[in-house]
Tab-separated table of C-alpha atoms and ligand atoms in Angstrom:
chain	number	residue	atom	x	y	z
I	1	UNK	CA	0.000	0.000	0.000
I	2	UNK	CA	0.922	3.661	-0.226
I	3	UNK	CA	0.996	6.698	2.014
I	4	UNK	CA	-1.778	9.201	1.308
I	5	UNK	CA	-0.868	12.722	2.355
I	6	UNK	CA	-3.320	15.358	3.537
I	7	UNK	CA	-1.908	18.869	3.688
I	8	UNK	CA	-2.839	22.530	3.778
I	9	UNK	CA	-2.650	24.575	0.576
I	10	UNK	CA	-2.892	28.017	2.155
I	11	UNK	CA	-1.436	29.632	5.293
I	12	UNK	CA	-2.550	26.907	7.710
I	13	UNK	CA	-5.763	26.358	9.678
I	14	UNK	CA	-7.571	25.045	6.626
I	15	UNK	CA	-9.328	22.366	8.702
I	16	UNK	CA	-6.795	19.544	8.376
I	17	UNK	CA	-7.582	18.052	11.787
I	18	UNK	CA	-11.272	17.724	11.034
I	19	UNK	CA	-10.755	15.907	7.735
I	20	UNK	CA	-8.009	13.614	9.040
I	21	UNK	CA	-10.463	12.514	11.738
I	22	UNK	CA	-13.155	11.936	9.099
I	23	UNK	CA	-10.819	9.916	6.843
I	24	UNK	CA	-9.154	7.855	9.595
I	25	UNK	CA	-11.611	4.917	9.380
I	26	UNK	CA	-10.202	4.268	5.867
I	27	UNK	CA	-6.622	3.848	7.186
I	28	UNK	CA	-4.621	1.577	9.486
I	29	UNK	CA	-2.198	4.263	10.618
I	30	UNK	CA	-2.232	8.065	10.915
I	31	UNK	CA	1.017	9.959	11.285
I	32	UNK	CA	2.325	13.518	11.602
I	33	UNK	CA	5.488	14.227	9.589
I	34	UNK	CA	6.553	17.811	10.351
I	35	UNK	CA	5.876	20.838	12.512
I	36	UNK	CA	5.191	20.652	16.197
I	37	UNK	CA	2.971	22.325	18.752
I	38	UNK	CA	2.737	25.399	16.533
I	39	UNK	CA	-0.102	23.395	14.984
I	40	UNK	CA	-3.595	23.546	16.414
I	41	UNK	CA	-5.905	21.014	14.793
I	42	UNK	CA	-9.547	21.211	15.833
I	43	UNK	CA	-11.922	18.264	15.863
I	44	UNK	CA	-15.590	18.386	16.775
I	45	UNK	CA	-17.828	15.413	17.311
I	46	UNK	CA	-20.471	14.262	19.773
I	47	UNK	CA	-20.903	17.826	21.011
I	48	UNK	CA	-17.250	17.968	22.137
I	49	UNK	CA	-14.356	19.984	20.776
I	50	UNK	CA	-10.706	18.890	20.897
I	51	UNK	CA	-7.591	20.780	19.857
I	52	UNK	CA	-4.551	18.691	18.980
I	53	UNK	CA	-1.067	20.141	18.695
I	54	UNK	CA	1.426	17.293	18.455
I	55	UNK	CA	-0.797	14.226	18.558
I	56	UNK	CA	-2.127	13.112	15.165
I	57	UNK	CA	-5.821	13.683	14.482
I	58	UNK	CA	-6.462	9.981	13.917
I	59	UNK	CA	-6.345	9.350	17.657
I	60	UNK	CA	-10.109	9.296	18.259
I	61	UNK	CA	-11.226	6.757	15.688
I	62	UNK	CA	-11.388	3.159	16.863
I	63	UNK	CA	-8.013	2.757	18.550
I	64	UNK	CA	-6.096	3.199	15.303
I	65	UNK	CA	-2.306	3.381	15.492
I	66	UNK	CA	-0.931	6.941	15.424
I	67	UNK	CA	2.715	7.945	15.031
I	68	UNK	CA	4.551	11.191	15.676
I	69	UNK	CA	7.137	10.952	12.911
I	70	UNK	CA	10.836	11.828	12.799
I	71	UNK	CA	10.218	15.149	11.024
I	72	UNK	CA	8.232	16.509	13.963
I	73	UNK	CA	9.643	18.665	16.754
I	74	UNK	CA	8.239	17.715	20.130
I	75	UNK	CA	7.939	19.685	23.350
I	76	UNK	CA	7.572	17.059	26.107
I	77	UNK	CA	5.760	19.490	28.380
I	78	UNK	CA	3.144	20.581	25.848
I	79	UNK	CA	2.837	16.960	24.762
I	80	UNK	CA	2.207	15.859	28.351
I	81	UNK	CA	-0.461	18.505	28.822
I	82	UNK	CA	-2.119	17.477	25.576
I	83	UNK	CA	-1.969	13.755	26.319
I	84	UNK	CA	-3.180	14.176	29.900
I	85	UNK	CA	-6.068	16.297	28.652
I	86	UNK	CA	-7.130	13.487	26.339
I	87	UNK	CA	-6.808	10.860	29.057
I	88	UNK	CA	-8.887	13.056	31.401
I	89	UNK	CA	-11.622	13.253	28.790
I	90	UNK	CA	-11.767	9.479	28.594
I	91	UNK	CA	-9.401	8.816	25.698
I	92	UNK	CA	-6.527	6.636	26.842
I	93	UNK	CA	-4.060	7.056	24.032
I	94	UNK	CA	-0.947	5.473	25.559
I	95	UNK	CA	-1.321	2.155	23.723
I	96	UNK	CA	-2.053	3.536	20.277
I	97	UNK	CA	0.399	6.434	20.132
I	98	UNK	CA	4.006	5.877	19.029
I	99	UNK	CA	6.787	8.443	18.834
I	100	UNK	CA	9.823	8.409	16.569
I	101	UNK	CA	13.135	8.360	18.414
I	102	UNK	CA	14.452	10.626	15.673
I	103	UNK	CA	11.974	13.444	16.347
I	104	UNK	CA	13.777	16.468	17.799
I	105	UNK	CA	13.054	17.817	21.261
I	106	UNK	CA	12.003	21.403	21.904
I	107	UNK	CA	13.948	22.486	24.988
I	108	UNK	CA	12.782	25.247	27.358
I	109	UNK	CA	15.607	27.433	26.057
I	110	UNK	CA	14.344	26.955	22.474
I	111	UNK	CA	11.176	28.741	23.511
I	112	UNK	CA	13.259	31.559	25.014
I	113	UNK	CA	15.315	31.797	21.826
I	114	UNK	CA	12.134	32.030	19.749
I	115	UNK	CA	10.994	34.978	21.874
I	116	UNK	CA	14.451	36.601	21.845
I	117	UNK	CA	14.793	36.369	18.056
I	118	UNK	CA	11.319	37.806	17.578
I	119	UNK	CA	12.090	40.696	19.945
I	120	UNK	CA	15.339	41.366	18.086
I	121	UNK	CA	13.487	41.567	14.757
I	122	UNK	CA	11.275	44.412	16.027
I	123	UNK	CA	8.772	45.454	13.342
I	124	UNK	CA	10.048	42.717	11.057
I	125	UNK	CA	8.994	39.970	13.421
I	126	UNK	CA	7.494	36.808	11.959
I	127	UNK	CA	4.701	36.593	14.510
I	128	UNK	CA	5.642	33.025	15.413
I	129	UNK	CA	3.565	30.901	17.735
I	130	UNK	CA	6.357	31.258	20.319
I	131	UNK	CA	6.725	27.518	20.726
I	132	UNK	CA	10.425	27.341	19.881
I	133	UNK	CA	9.876	25.821	16.445
I	134	UNK	CA	12.482	27.844	14.504
I	135	UNK	CA	15.314	27.426	17.034
I	136	UNK	CA	14.662	23.678	17.326
I	137	UNK	CA	14.798	23.096	13.571
I	138	UNK	CA	17.860	25.368	13.435
I	139	UNK	CA	19.620	23.082	15.920
I	140	UNK	CA	18.560	20.030	13.935
I	141	UNK	CA	20.012	21.382	10.706
I	142	UNK	CA	23.174	22.699	12.378
I	143	UNK	CA	23.630	19.247	13.932
I	144	UNK	CA	23.237	20.432	17.482
I	145	UNK	CA	19.795	19.005	18.203
I	146	UNK	CA	18.647	16.710	20.972
I	147	UNK	CA	16.351	13.901	19.892
I	148	UNK	CA	13.607	11.905	21.586
I	149	UNK	CA	15.853	8.817	21.538
I	150	UNK	CA	18.440	10.744	23.550
I	151	UNK	CA	16.221	10.698	26.637
I	152	UNK	CA	17.088	7.002	26.985
I	153	UNK	CA	20.837	7.528	27.210
I	154	UNK	CA	23.001	10.097	29.048
I	155	UNK	CA	20.318	12.656	28.559
I	156	UNK	CA	21.316	15.157	31.244
I	157	UNK	CA	24.698	15.608	29.625
I	158	UNK	CA	23.246	16.231	26.157
I	159	UNK	CA	20.667	18.575	27.598
I	160	UNK	CA	23.250	20.585	29.561
I	161	UNK	CA	25.422	21.009	26.481
I	162	UNK	CA	22.550	22.317	24.370
I	163	UNK	CA	21.318	24.562	27.167
I	164	UNK	CA	24.761	26.125	27.660
I	165	UNK	CA	24.935	26.949	23.964
I	166	UNK	CA	21.474	28.497	24.039
I	167	UNK	CA	22.266	30.515	27.137
I	168	UNK	CA	25.317	32.038	25.485
I	169	UNK	CA	23.137	33.195	22.576
I	170	UNK	CA	20.410	34.504	24.882
I	171	UNK	CA	23.048	36.388	26.818
I	172	UNK	CA	24.448	37.936	23.639
I	173	UNK	CA	20.931	39.105	22.778
I	174	UNK	CA	20.535	40.637	26.245
I	175	UNK	CA	17.454	38.549	26.747
I	176	UNK	CA	16.549	38.018	30.382
I	177	UNK	CA	14.489	35.022	31.417
I	178	UNK	CA	13.808	32.616	34.232
I	179	UNK	CA	13.172	29.023	33.263
I	180	UNK	CA	13.705	27.333	36.636
I	181	UNK	CA	10.046	26.318	37.085
I	182	UNK	CA	9.524	25.554	33.399
I	183	UNK	CA	12.632	23.377	33.376
I	184	UNK	CA	11.435	21.362	36.365
I	185	UNK	CA	8.081	20.627	34.715
I	186	UNK	CA	9.825	19.922	31.453
I	187	UNK	CA	12.000	17.237	33.023
I	188	UNK	CA	8.937	15.633	34.632
I	189	UNK	CA	7.396	15.610	31.168
I	190	UNK	CA	10.472	13.891	29.754
I	191	UNK	CA	9.862	11.076	32.258
I	192	UNK	CA	6.208	10.982	31.176
I	193	UNK	CA	7.315	10.591	27.563
I	194	UNK	CA	8.909	7.255	28.491
I	195	UNK	CA	5.436	5.763	28.994
I	196	UNK	CA	4.979	5.892	25.259
I	197	UNK	CA	6.440	3.578	22.689
I	198	UNK	CA	9.537	5.289	21.346
I	199	UNK	CA	10.287	3.654	18.027
I	200	UNK	CA	12.292	3.686	14.827
I	201	UNK	CA	9.216	4.819	12.967
I	202	UNK	CA	10.717	4.566	9.471
I	203	UNK	CA	11.012	0.783	9.924
I	204	UNK	CA	7.555	0.467	11.444
I	205	UNK	CA	5.896	2.475	8.674
I	206	UNK	CA	7.691	0.730	5.810
I	207	UNK	CA	6.982	-2.685	7.313
I	208	UNK	CA	3.303	-1.828	7.628
I	209	UNK	CA	3.229	-0.690	4.006
I	210	UNK	CA	4.841	-3.986	2.985
I	211	UNK	CA	2.138	-5.867	4.891
I	212	UNK	CA	-0.493	-4.046	2.825
I	213	UNK	CA	-1.516	-1.588	5.532
I	214	UNK	CA	-2.689	1.915	4.607
I	215	UNK	CA	-1.201	5.109	5.977
I	216	UNK	CA	-2.506	8.679	6.152
I	217	UNK	CA	0.113	11.392	6.686
I	218	UNK	CA	-1.271	14.530	8.326
I	219	UNK	CA	0.341	17.815	7.379
I	220	UNK	CA	0.623	20.782	9.690
I	221	UNK	CA	0.722	24.482	8.742
I	222	UNK	CA	0.237	25.027	4.999
I	223	UNK	CA	2.100	25.289	1.708
I	224	UNK	CA	2.355	29.085	1.877
I	225	UNK	CA	4.211	28.646	5.187
I	226	UNK	CA	6.683	26.130	3.731
I	227	UNK	CA	10.331	26.973	4.448
I	228	UNK	CA	11.270	26.735	0.742
I	229	UNK	CA	8.147	27.709	-1.162
I	230	UNK	CA	6.155	29.832	1.295
I	231	UNK	CA	6.218	33.601	1.655
I	232	UNK	CA	9.788	33.607	3.004
I	233	UNK	CA	10.871	34.768	5.562
I	234	UNK	CA	7.324	34.828	6.928
I	235	UNK	CA	7.111	31.057	7.059
I	236	UNK	CA	7.565	28.217	9.503
I	237	UNK	CA	10.815	26.230	9.691
I	238	UNK	CA	9.814	22.933	8.119
I	239	UNK	CA	8.817	21.561	4.729
I	240	UNK	CA	5.049	21.544	4.973
I	241	UNK	CA	4.704	20.274	1.409
I	242	UNK	CA	4.174	16.719	0.204
I	243	UNK	CA	7.921	16.091	-0.089
I	244	UNK	CA	8.099	16.721	3.665
I	245	UNK	CA	6.152	13.497	4.189
I	246	UNK	CA	9.014	11.536	2.564
I	247	UNK	CA	11.743	13.045	4.743
I	248	UNK	CA	9.526	13.363	7.808
I	249	UNK	CA	8.549	9.691	7.789
I	250	UNK	CA	11.284	7.934	5.847
I	251	UNK	CA	9.121	6.799	2.946
I	252	UNK	CA	10.296	6.861	-0.649
I	253	UNK	CA	8.612	9.256	-3.129
I	254	UNK	CA	7.224	6.284	-5.062
I	255	UNK	CA	5.332	5.206	-1.953
I	256	UNK	CA	3.197	8.352	-1.917
I	257	UNK	CA	-0.358	7.721	-3.107
I	258	UNK	CA	-3.138	10.306	-3.032
I	259	UNK	CA	-2.262	13.861	-2.132
I	260	UNK	CA	-5.268	15.550	-0.568
I	261	UNK	CA	-4.936	19.316	-0.769
I	262	UNK	CA	-7.152	21.139	1.655
I	263	UNK	CA	-8.221	24.790	1.377
I	264	UNK	CA	-10.810	27.155	2.787
I	265	UNK	CA	-13.406	28.540	0.353
I	266	UNK	CA	-11.802	31.885	1.245
I	267	UNK	CA	-8.400	32.585	2.791
I	268	UNK	CA	-6.890	33.337	6.202
I	269	UNK	CA	-3.467	34.006	7.639
I	270	UNK	CA	-2.256	34.419	11.222
I	271	UNK	CA	0.990	36.201	12.068
I	272	UNK	CA	2.922	38.662	9.924
I	273	UNK	CA	3.717	38.494	6.235
I	274	UNK	CA	2.213	39.213	2.847
I	275	UNK	CA	-1.342	38.218	2.007
I	276	UNK	CA	-2.387	39.564	-1.415
I	277	UNK	CA	-6.165	39.048	-1.098
I	278	UNK	CA	-6.451	40.291	2.490
I	279	UNK	CA	-9.563	42.394	3.130
I	280	UNK	CA	-9.479	45.336	5.509
I	281	UNK	CA	-13.149	46.209	5.056
I	282	UNK	CA	-16.521	45.047	6.358
I	283	UNK	CA	-16.377	41.897	4.217
I	284	UNK	CA	-13.109	40.927	5.901
I	285	UNK	CA	-14.711	41.461	9.292
I	286	UNK	CA	-17.702	39.389	8.247
I	287	UNK	CA	-15.464	36.477	7.212
I	288	UNK	CA	-13.680	36.749	10.541
I	289	UNK	CA	-16.920	36.813	12.552
I	290	UNK	CA	-18.838	34.154	10.645
I	291	UNK	CA	-15.757	31.932	10.375
I	292	UNK	CA	-14.760	32.405	14.048
I	293	UNK	CA	-11.298	33.132	12.717
I	294	UNK	CA	-9.187	33.099	15.862
I	295	UNK	CA	-6.086	30.935	16.237
I	296	UNK	CA	-6.754	27.650	18.019
I	297	UNK	CA	-3.333	27.754	19.737
I	298	UNK	CA	-2.624	31.437	20.315
I	299	UNK	CA	-6.157	32.897	20.135
I	300	UNK	CA	-4.787	35.557	17.771
I	301	UNK	CA	-7.206	37.017	15.228
I	302	UNK	CA	-6.677	35.502	11.795
I	303	UNK	CA	-6.489	37.911	8.885
I	304	UNK	CA	-9.155	37.159	6.271
I	305	UNK	CA	-9.549	37.596	2.515
I	306	UNK	CA	-10.868	36.088	-0.703
I	307	UNK	CA	-9.703	32.824	-2.211
I	308	UNK	CA	-6.403	33.292	-4.050
I	309	UNK	CA	-6.183	30.975	-7.061
I	310	UNK	CA	-2.705	32.173	-8.020
I	311	UNK	CA	-1.416	30.864	-4.696
I	312	UNK	CA	-3.698	27.826	-4.744
I	313	UNK	CA	-2.543	26.714	-8.194
I	314	UNK	CA	1.059	27.108	-7.064
I	315	UNK	CA	0.339	24.921	-4.032
I	316	UNK	CA	-1.362	22.314	-6.227
I	317	UNK	CA	1.722	22.224	-8.448
I	318	UNK	CA	4.305	22.017	-5.665
I	319	UNK	CA	2.442	19.214	-3.900
I	320	UNK	CA	1.144	17.255	-6.872
I	321	UNK	CA	-2.336	17.434	-5.404
I	322	UNK	CA	-4.592	14.648	-6.691
I	323	UNK	CA	-7.830	15.608	-4.899
I	324	UNK	CA	-9.006	18.878	-3.396
I	325	UNK	CA	-10.965	19.301	-0.192
I	326	UNK	CA	-12.867	22.577	0.264
I	327	UNK	CA	-13.577	23.724	3.813
I	328	UNK	CA	-15.783	26.271	5.527
I	329	UNK	CA	-17.909	27.107	2.494
I	330	UNK	CA	-20.793	27.554	4.972
I	331	UNK	CA	-19.105	30.787	6.074
I	332	UNK	CA	-20.045	32.190	2.630
I	333	UNK	CA	-23.661	30.908	2.767
I	334	UNK	CA	-25.151	34.397	3.267
I	335	UNK	CA	-22.920	36.329	0.858
I	336	UNK	CA	-24.507	38.118	-2.145
I	337	UNK	CA	-21.257	38.102	-4.090
I	338	UNK	CA	-18.137	36.010	-3.750
I	339	UNK	CA	-14.834	37.020	-5.296
I	340	UNK	CA	-11.956	34.837	-6.403
I	341	UNK	CA	-8.513	36.156	-7.311
I	342	UNK	CA	-7.390	34.701	-10.632
I	343	UNK	CA	-4.297	36.822	-11.305
I	344	UNK	CA	-2.088	39.524	-9.801
I	345	UNK	CA	-1.517	42.919	-11.372
I	346	UNK	CA	2.048	44.046	-10.675
I	347	UNK	CA	3.226	47.412	-12.061
I	348	UNK	CA	0.374	47.269	-14.595
I	349	UNK	CA	1.254	43.766	-15.772
I	350	UNK	CA	-0.969	40.719	-15.335
I	351	UNK	CA	0.849	37.872	-13.592
I	352	UNK	CA	-0.681	34.416	-13.283
I	353	UNK	CA	2.294	32.535	-11.863
I	354	UNK	CA	3.001	32.950	-8.171
I	355	UNK	CA	5.912	35.424	-8.159
I	356	UNK	CA	9.205	35.444	-6.217
I	357	UNK	CA	8.305	38.554	-4.336
I	358	UNK	CA	4.957	38.907	-2.616
I	359	UNK	CA	4.621	42.539	-1.655
I	360	UNK	CA	2.301	45.543	-1.479
I	361	UNK	CA	2.641	46.150	-5.216
I	362	UNK	CA	0.396	43.207	-5.938
I	363	UNK	CA	-3.181	44.097	-6.869
I	364	UNK	CA	-5.424	41.035	-6.994
I	365	UNK	CA	-7.547	40.642	-10.137
I	366	UNK	CA	-10.938	39.235	-9.192
I	367	UNK	CA	-13.774	37.410	-10.882
I	368	UNK	CA	-17.129	37.634	-9.149
I	369	UNK	CA	-19.624	34.887	-8.469
I	370	UNK	CA	-23.207	35.252	-7.292
I	371	UNK	CA	-23.560	33.817	-3.786
I	372	UNK	CA	-25.767	30.749	-3.209
I	373	UNK	CA	-27.642	32.423	-0.356
I	374	UNK	CA	-28.617	29.073	1.139
I	375	UNK	CA	-27.921	27.560	4.528
I	376	UNK	CA	-25.895	24.487	3.571
I	377	UNK	CA	-24.889	23.395	7.070
I	378	UNK	CA	-27.391	20.533	7.236
I	379	UNK	CA	-26.859	19.232	3.749
I	380	UNK	CA	-25.647	15.672	3.431
I	381	UNK	CA	-25.470	15.078	-0.297
I	382	UNK	CA	-24.244	16.752	-3.407
I	383	UNK	CA	-27.756	16.469	-4.890
I	384	UNK	CA	-28.862	19.261	-2.556
I	385	UNK	CA	-26.199	21.741	-3.681
I	386	UNK	CA	-27.458	25.072	-5.048
I	387	UNK	CA	-26.586	25.809	-8.669
I	388	UNK	CA	-24.364	28.759	-7.697
I	389	UNK	CA	-22.387	26.518	-5.352
I	390	UNK	CA	-21.797	23.982	-8.105
I	391	UNK	CA	-20.614	26.816	-10.344
I	392	UNK	CA	-18.110	27.932	-7.676
I	393	UNK	CA	-16.710	24.407	-7.322
I	394	UNK	CA	-16.583	23.842	-11.081
I	395	UNK	CA	-14.611	27.044	-11.554
I	396	UNK	CA	-12.024	25.971	-8.969
I	397	UNK	CA	-11.783	22.519	-10.554
I	398	UNK	CA	-11.289	23.998	-14.024
I	399	UNK	CA	-8.670	26.487	-12.850
I	400	UNK	CA	-6.656	23.977	-10.825
I	401	UNK	CA	-7.294	20.920	-12.987
I	402	UNK	CA	-8.011	18.871	-9.858
I	403	UNK	CA	-11.369	17.474	-8.675
I	404	UNK	CA	-12.933	18.629	-5.406
I	405	UNK	CA	-13.571	15.333	-3.643
I	406	UNK	CA	-14.886	16.554	-0.308
I	407	UNK	CA	-16.628	19.706	0.873
I	408	UNK	CA	-17.075	20.667	4.508
I	409	UNK	CA	-20.146	22.656	5.534
I	410	UNK	CA	-19.587	22.982	9.278
I	411	UNK	CA	-17.091	22.208	12.028
I	412	UNK	CA	-18.658	18.931	13.124
I	413	UNK	CA	-17.408	15.564	11.890
I	414	UNK	CA	-20.868	14.934	10.415
I	415	UNK	CA	-20.883	18.111	8.340
I	416	UNK	CA	-18.738	16.605	5.627
I	417	UNK	CA	-19.886	15.681	2.141
I	418	UNK	CA	-17.852	13.233	0.090
I	419	UNK	CA	-18.719	13.932	-3.554
I	420	UNK	CA	-17.326	10.695	-4.936
I	421	UNK	CA	-15.471	7.587	-3.780
I	422	UNK	CA	-12.292	6.461	-5.548
B	1	LIG	P1	-6.221	22.970	11.066
B	1	LIG	O1	-5.101	23.601	11.799
B	1	LIG	O2	-5.996	22.934	9.590
B	1	LIG	O3	-6.624	21.634	11.608
B	1	LIG	O4	-7.467	23.942	11.276
B	1	LIG	P2	-7.891	24.660	12.676
B	1	LIG	O5	-8.509	23.644	13.543
B	1	LIG	O6	-6.791	25.467	13.220
B	1	LIG	O7	-8.935	25.707	12.137
B	1	LIG	C1	-10.099	25.323	11.459
B	1	LIG	C2	-11.294	25.882	12.244
B	1	LIG	O8	-12.451	25.790	11.438
B	1	LIG	C3	-11.609	25.064	13.495
B	1	LIG	O9	-12.162	25.911	14.454
B	1	LIG	C4	-12.643	24.056	12.987
B	1	LIG	O10	-13.489	23.597	14.019
B	1	LIG	C5	-13.405	24.904	12.012
B	1	LIG	N1	-13.965	24.196	10.849
B	1	LIG	C6	-13.461	23.146	10.160
B	1	LIG	N2	-14.227	22.885	9.088
B	1	LIG	C7	-15.228	23.776	9.099
B	1	LIG	C8	-16.332	24.040	8.233
B	1	LIG	O11	-16.528	23.408	7.210
B	1	LIG	N3	-17.147	25.082	8.568
B	1	LIG	C9	-16.949	25.845	9.680
B	1	LIG	N4	-17.789	26.843	9.907
B	1	LIG	N5	-15.924	25.619	10.516
B	1	LIG	C10	-15.068	24.618	10.223
B	2	LIG	P1	-1.850	24.543	11.718
B	2	LIG	O1	-1.207	23.182	11.630
B	2	LIG	C1	-1.492	28.831	11.000
B	2	LIG	C2	2.499	30.576	11.463
B	2	LIG	C3	2.724	31.545	12.606
B	2	LIG	C4	3.803	32.421	12.023
B	2	LIG	C5	4.639	31.447	11.208
B	2	LIG	C6	5.873	30.926	11.921
B	2	LIG	O2	-2.788	24.683	12.852
B	2	LIG	O3	-2.426	24.928	10.402
B	2	LIG	P2	6.279	29.206	13.923
B	2	LIG	O4	5.763	29.202	15.321
B	2	LIG	O5	5.918	28.000	13.119
B	2	LIG	O6	7.734	29.515	13.826
B	2	LIG	O7	5.537	30.466	13.221
B	2	LIG	O8	3.781	30.354	10.909
B	2	LIG	N1	1.954	29.256	11.856
B	2	LIG	C7	0.694	28.870	11.634
B	2	LIG	N2	-0.353	29.536	11.121
B	2	LIG	N3	-1.624	27.533	11.348
B	2	LIG	C8	-0.577	26.844	11.836
B	2	LIG	O9	-0.615	25.520	12.078
B	2	LIG	C9	0.640	27.523	12.043
B	2	LIG	N4	1.854	27.161	12.517
B	2	LIG	C10	2.642	28.228	12.385
B	2	LIG	O10	1.557	32.261	12.923
B	2	LIG	O11	3.225	33.339	11.127
B	3	LIG	MG1	-4.732	25.197	13.110
């Protein structure tokens, strides 16, 4: 069998968690391959709401195996809080959750470094989630990282070495901090981590594939936040794209099957950085209010705007998307007119390819669609779709050349319409 990948095509928060949960019954294993607790994946079912940060979103469906892959960065303390929260709500995950020994650890001083670097950037700050993601991946790439497997062997020594290096940098940045309490809790959380099965996940995953088992890889963040192809430097520090699933799990490119690209029927972004279709008017506020667009991890307001097909087509290309999944179209249910950006105008020239530089010079070129003006939140089948809604989907399919397989018309697990089965 192959690994299907589900990933965000915009600036994150597309609704990945919800759809991974919905698709999990079709798979034997669900696994995260990059990012860390900067992610906030929301799932709603049975009147309850859960927000997952490091634990894959396949954890609630029928005791399925879930793996935190080698490409992930893991903060033991945030992980402990998340896991304990699930156990307290009646979901004992210890037997079904496995963690790669090669995943890198987020140390307390990584969090401090994240804050110090942001402070040093002043107005140019990225607006990170403050979880230490950038500094942890920096240590990984500069070959100074500490990995999950290290907690099993002479850990204190490795930790002290990394901490001393971080402290020297923090000192040079004149950043004052006190991590005594945080450090104590962090070490308790490292002990807690040992309750879980720490594995060589690349062997486990490839062996499962050989046995004919199916795997769903759950992306975090989104393509426009990818370290290589996103709106650099306003990006995260990992490869959020499909290729990231190969390096973040240890599976060969030929083992990738379907690539599910997920996008909102409009667009949002949290943190700093360019956003060509951002709306600063009443329509933007309406999207924010109706879409409850506040970060699930930081609570920060998400910036809102129209769907950007220039960026979406780019994301489809980079990821080799085979099926699209459109989320939150219910947020547009009451709109008279819906706009879609099909090109950028830069210095009077029409540009249809996503350009190197995304800046204030970009004027989005829009086409307008009549809204469907229908409450779709209780719909269960494509047969009920209003004509205008079908026209909106068809346009996106024509522009991207990829079919929209699933649409989501509400936050609940049930509010999901699969348009066709493979
Ligand atoms: P993720 O990070 O990609 O998993 O997405 P988030 O969970 O951060 O953000 C998506 C938000 O939209 C969450 O609050 C979800 O509960 C909610 N959501 C998901 N799908 C839909 C939908 O189709 N309609 C509405 N109204 N909300 C949705
Ligand atoms: P999910 O998985 C939306 C953004 C931050 C910031 C930039 C870098 O829930 O879609 P980082 O802490 O990663 O160094 O921050 O990336 N960001 C996200 N935005 N959803 C996310 O995750 C994000 N993870 C990081 O706001 O702009
Ligand atoms: Mg999120």
